[in-house]
Structure formats: structure tokens, C-alpha cells
CSV table of C-alpha atoms in Angstrom, one decimal:
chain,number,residue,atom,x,y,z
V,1224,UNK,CA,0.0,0.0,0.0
V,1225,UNK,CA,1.7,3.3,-1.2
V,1226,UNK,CA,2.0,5.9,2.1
V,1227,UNK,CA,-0.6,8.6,2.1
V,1228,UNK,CA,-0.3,11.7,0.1
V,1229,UNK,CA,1.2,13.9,2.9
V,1230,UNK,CA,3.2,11.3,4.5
V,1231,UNK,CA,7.2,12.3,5.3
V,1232,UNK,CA,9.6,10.6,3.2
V,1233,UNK,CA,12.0,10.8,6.3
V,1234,UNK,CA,11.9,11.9,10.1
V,1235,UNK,CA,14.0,12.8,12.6
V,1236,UNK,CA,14.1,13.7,16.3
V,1237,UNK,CA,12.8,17.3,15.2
V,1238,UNK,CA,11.7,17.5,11.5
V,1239,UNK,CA,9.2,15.9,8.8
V,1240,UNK,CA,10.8,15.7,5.2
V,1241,UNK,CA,7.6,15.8,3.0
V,1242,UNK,CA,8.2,15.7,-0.7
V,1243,UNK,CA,5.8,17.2,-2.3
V,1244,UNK,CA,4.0,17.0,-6.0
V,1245,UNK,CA,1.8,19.4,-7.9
V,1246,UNK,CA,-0.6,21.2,-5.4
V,1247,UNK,CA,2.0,21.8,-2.7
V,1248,UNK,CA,3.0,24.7,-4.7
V,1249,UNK,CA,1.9,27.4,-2.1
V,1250,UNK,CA,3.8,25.5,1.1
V,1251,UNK,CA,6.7,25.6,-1.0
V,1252,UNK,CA,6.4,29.2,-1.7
V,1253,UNK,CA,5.8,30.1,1.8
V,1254,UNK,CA,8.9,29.0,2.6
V,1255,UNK,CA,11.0,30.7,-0.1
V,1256,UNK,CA,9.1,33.8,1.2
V,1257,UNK,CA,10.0,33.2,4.9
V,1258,UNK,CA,14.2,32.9,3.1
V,1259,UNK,CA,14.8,35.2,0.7
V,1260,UNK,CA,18.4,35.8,1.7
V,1261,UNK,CA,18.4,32.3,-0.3
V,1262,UNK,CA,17.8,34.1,-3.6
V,1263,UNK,CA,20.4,36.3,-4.0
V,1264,UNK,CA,20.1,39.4,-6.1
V,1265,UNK,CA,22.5,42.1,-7.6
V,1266,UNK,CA,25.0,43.0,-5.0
V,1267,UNK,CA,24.6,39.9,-2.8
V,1268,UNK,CA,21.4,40.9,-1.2
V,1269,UNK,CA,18.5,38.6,-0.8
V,1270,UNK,CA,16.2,39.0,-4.1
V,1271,UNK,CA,13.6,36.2,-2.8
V,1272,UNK,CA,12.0,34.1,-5.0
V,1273,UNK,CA,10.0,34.6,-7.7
V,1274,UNK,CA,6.3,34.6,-7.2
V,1275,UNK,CA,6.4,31.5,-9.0
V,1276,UNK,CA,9.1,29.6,-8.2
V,1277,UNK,CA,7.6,26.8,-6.2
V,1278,UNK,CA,5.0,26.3,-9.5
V,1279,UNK,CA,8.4,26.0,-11.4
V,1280,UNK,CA,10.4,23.8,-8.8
V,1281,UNK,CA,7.9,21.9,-8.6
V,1282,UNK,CA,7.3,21.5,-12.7
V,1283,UNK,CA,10.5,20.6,-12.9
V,1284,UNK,CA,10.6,17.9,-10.3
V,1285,UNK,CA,7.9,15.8,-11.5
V,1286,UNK,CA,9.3,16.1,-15.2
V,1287,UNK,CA,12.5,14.9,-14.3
V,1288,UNK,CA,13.2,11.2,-13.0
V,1289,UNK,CA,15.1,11.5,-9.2
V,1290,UNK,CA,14.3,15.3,-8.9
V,1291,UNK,CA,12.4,16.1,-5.5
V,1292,UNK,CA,11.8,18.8,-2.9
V,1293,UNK,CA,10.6,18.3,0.6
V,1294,UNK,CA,9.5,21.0,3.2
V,1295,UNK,CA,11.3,20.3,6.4
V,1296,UNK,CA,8.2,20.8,8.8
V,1297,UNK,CA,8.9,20.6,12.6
V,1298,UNK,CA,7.1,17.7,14.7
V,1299,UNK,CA,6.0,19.4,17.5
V,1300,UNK,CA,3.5,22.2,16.1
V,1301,UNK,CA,3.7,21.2,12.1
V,1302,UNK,CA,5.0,24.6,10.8
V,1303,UNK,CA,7.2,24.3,7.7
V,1304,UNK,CA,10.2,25.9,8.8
V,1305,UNK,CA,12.6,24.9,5.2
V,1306,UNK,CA,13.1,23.1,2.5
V,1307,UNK,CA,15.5,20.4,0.8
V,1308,UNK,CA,15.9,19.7,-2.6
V,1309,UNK,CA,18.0,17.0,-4.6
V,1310,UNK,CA,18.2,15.0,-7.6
V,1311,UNK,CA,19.1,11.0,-7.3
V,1312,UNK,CA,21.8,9.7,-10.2
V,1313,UNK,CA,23.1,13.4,-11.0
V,1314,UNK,CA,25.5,14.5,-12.5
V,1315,UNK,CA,26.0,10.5,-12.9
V,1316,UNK,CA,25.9,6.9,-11.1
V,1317,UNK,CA,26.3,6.8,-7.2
V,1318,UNK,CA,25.8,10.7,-7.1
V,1319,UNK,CA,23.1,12.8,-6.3
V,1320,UNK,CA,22.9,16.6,-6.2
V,1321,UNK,CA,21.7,18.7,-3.7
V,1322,UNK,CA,19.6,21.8,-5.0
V,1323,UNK,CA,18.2,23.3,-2.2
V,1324,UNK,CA,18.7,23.5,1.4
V,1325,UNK,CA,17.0,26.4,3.0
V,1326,UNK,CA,16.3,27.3,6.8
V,1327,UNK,CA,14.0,30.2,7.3
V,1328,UNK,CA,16.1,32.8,9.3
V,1329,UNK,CA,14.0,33.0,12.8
V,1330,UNK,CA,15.4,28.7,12.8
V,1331,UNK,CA,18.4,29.2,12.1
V,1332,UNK,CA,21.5,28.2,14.5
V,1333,UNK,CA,19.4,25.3,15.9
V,1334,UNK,CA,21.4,22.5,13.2
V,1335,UNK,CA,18.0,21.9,11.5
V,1336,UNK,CA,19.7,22.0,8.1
V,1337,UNK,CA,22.4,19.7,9.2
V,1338,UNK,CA,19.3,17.2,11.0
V,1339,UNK,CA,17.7,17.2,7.5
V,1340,UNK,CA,20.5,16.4,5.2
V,1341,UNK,CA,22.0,13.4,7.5
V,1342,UNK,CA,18.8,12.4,7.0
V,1343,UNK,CA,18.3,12.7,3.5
V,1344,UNK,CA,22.2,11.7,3.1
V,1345,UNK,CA,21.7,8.3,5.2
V,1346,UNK,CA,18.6,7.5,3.0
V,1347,UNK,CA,20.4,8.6,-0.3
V,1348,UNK,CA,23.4,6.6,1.6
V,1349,UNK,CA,20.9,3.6,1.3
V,1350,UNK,CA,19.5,3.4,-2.1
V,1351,UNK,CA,23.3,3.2,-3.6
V,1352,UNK,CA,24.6,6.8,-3.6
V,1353,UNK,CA,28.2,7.5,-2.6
V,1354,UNK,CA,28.5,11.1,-2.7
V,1355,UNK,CA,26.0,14.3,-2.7
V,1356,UNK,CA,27.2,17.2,-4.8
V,1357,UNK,CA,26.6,20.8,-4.8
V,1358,UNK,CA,27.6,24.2,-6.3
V,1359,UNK,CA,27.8,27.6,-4.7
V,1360,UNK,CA,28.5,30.9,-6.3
V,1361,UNK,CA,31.7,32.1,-4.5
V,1362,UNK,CA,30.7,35.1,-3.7
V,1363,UNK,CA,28.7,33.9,-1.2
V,1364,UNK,CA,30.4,33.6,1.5
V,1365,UNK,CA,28.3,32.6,3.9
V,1366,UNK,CA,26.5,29.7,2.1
V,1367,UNK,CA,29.8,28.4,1.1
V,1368,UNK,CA,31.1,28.5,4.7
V,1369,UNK,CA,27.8,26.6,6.2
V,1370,UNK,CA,28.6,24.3,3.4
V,1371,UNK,CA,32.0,23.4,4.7
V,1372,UNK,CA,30.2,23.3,8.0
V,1373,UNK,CA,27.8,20.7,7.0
V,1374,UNK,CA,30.7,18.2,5.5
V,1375,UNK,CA,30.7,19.6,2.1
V,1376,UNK,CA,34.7,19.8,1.0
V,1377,UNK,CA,35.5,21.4,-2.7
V,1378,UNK,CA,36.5,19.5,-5.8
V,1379,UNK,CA,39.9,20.2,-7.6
V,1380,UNK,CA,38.9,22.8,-10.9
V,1381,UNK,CA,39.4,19.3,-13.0
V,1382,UNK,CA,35.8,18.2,-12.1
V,1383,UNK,CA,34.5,21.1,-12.7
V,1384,UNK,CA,36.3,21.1,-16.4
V,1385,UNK,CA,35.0,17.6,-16.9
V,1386,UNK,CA,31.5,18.9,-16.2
V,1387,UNK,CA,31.9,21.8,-18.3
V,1388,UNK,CA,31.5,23.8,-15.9
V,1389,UNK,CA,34.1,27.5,-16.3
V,1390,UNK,CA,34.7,26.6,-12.3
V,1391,UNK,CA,35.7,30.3,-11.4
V,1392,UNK,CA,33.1,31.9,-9.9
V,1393,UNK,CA,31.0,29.0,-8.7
V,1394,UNK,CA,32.6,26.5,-6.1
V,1395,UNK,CA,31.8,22.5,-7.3
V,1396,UNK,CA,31.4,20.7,-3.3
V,1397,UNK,CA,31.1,17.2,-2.5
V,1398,UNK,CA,30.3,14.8,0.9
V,1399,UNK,CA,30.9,11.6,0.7
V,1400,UNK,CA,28.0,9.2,2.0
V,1401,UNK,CA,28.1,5.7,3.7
V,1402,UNK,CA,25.4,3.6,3.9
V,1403,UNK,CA,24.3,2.1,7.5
């Protein structure tokens, strides 16, 4: 029997991963809203979103095989306090890439973020992936630094020239996963 529509995917001691599909469009905007230092603009201030970049995430996700978001919803009260996105057997075999990660400011410094991706790296970890990638542009600083924080270390400027990716203003990061 498959779990019901607004099951979590994963749980921890403090969150609810819920992936969600077409018609979770507004949660997921809600919580870009409640971020927008996570959309940077011109001059490394927080743009926010675009009023309809959940419609668009979430487009994207269910056209694209291993592509998912999840709200990070907190177990005692149910608010959605972030979200986590990633995409299973990208850039190739054993990877996965990790889109999104986003803590709304007022739950920040409480290592949410870093509850919700062990979790989503142990699960990932599971199903045969060996290391979760991500990109950050360098500028930011501060993204790039929580990064490091959360076990991400960067890749030599040879991966990134094998991706075909120019590599100098965007950092290519990497964490290893083991499964168990």
C-alpha cells in the first residue's frame, strides 16, 4: 500500500521531510518567502523568490526522474520551517545533487539544516549513492562556509572542467555518504 499523500519521506528527532508534487505549490512558496536571503540578487542581497518559483520547482521535479523537494516541517506544532531539494543519479551513477537547502532565518543556528540532510544523506546513503554534490557561487560567502560546516569539502577545478562547468566563480562541493 503506497503511504498517504502527505506522508514524510523521512523523520528525525525534530523535522518531517515531506516531498511534495503538484498542489504543494503554495507551502513551498511560503517557505521561499520566509528565506529570501536564499535568492540572491545584484549585490549579494537577498532578491527572494520569484512569485512563481515553487510552481516552477515543482514542474521541474515531477518532469525529471530522481528530482524532488521536501519542506522540512517541525514535529511538535507542524510549521514548515525549510526546504531540501535533490536529484538522485546526477551528474551521474552513485551521485546525487543537492539543489536546495533552506532554513527560514528566525530557525536558524538550531542545526536543523544539518538534522535534514544526515537524514536525507543516510537515506540517499541507502539506495546506492556515494556522494551528494553541490555548487555555490563564491561570492557567497556565507552559504559556502555553512557548506564546509555541514561536510561539504571542494573539488579540484578538473571536475568542474569535466562537467563543463568554467569553475571560477562557482565552487563545485562534495560529501561523501556511507550507507548504515
Amino acid at each position: 500500500m503506497p503511504p498517504a499523500p502527505d506522508a514524510p519521506l523521512l523523520e528525525t528527532p525534530r523535522l518531517r521531510l515531506h516531498p511534495l508534487a503538484a498542489g504543494g505549490e503554495a507551502r513551498l512558496q511560503a517557505v521561499f518567502r520566509a528565506a529570501p536571503d536564499a535568492f540572491p540578487g545584484s549585490g549579494g542581497r537577498g532578491a527572494g523568490a520569484e512569485p512563481d518559483a515553487a510552481e516552477r520547482e515543482l514542474h521541474q521535479c515531477a518532469a525529471t526522474p530522481g528530482r524532488e523537494v521536501a519542506v522540512l516541517t517541525l514535529r511538535g506544532g507542524g510549521e514548515d520551517v525549510g526546504a531540501i531539494g535533490w536529484w538522485s543519479g546526477h551528474p551521474g551513477p552513485g551521485l546525487a545533487l543537492l539543489g536546495t537547502l533552506i532554513v527560514a532565518p528566525g530557525h536558524r543556528g538550531r542545526g536543523l539544516a544539518r538534522e535534514a540532510l544526515d537524514a536525507l544523506s543516510a537515506w540517499l546513503a541507502e539506495a546506492g549513492a556515494q556522494a551528494l554534490r553541490t555548487g555555490v557561487e563564491r561570492r557567497r560567502l556565507g552559504a559556502y562556509q555553512a557548506l564546509r560546516a555541514l561536510g561539504f569539502v571542494e573539488l579540484s577545478i578538473a571536475e568542474h572542467t569535466r562537467l563543463g562547468l568554467a569553475g571560477a566563480g562557482m565552487a563545485l562541493m562534495e560529501k561523501r555518504l556511507r550507507a548504515g
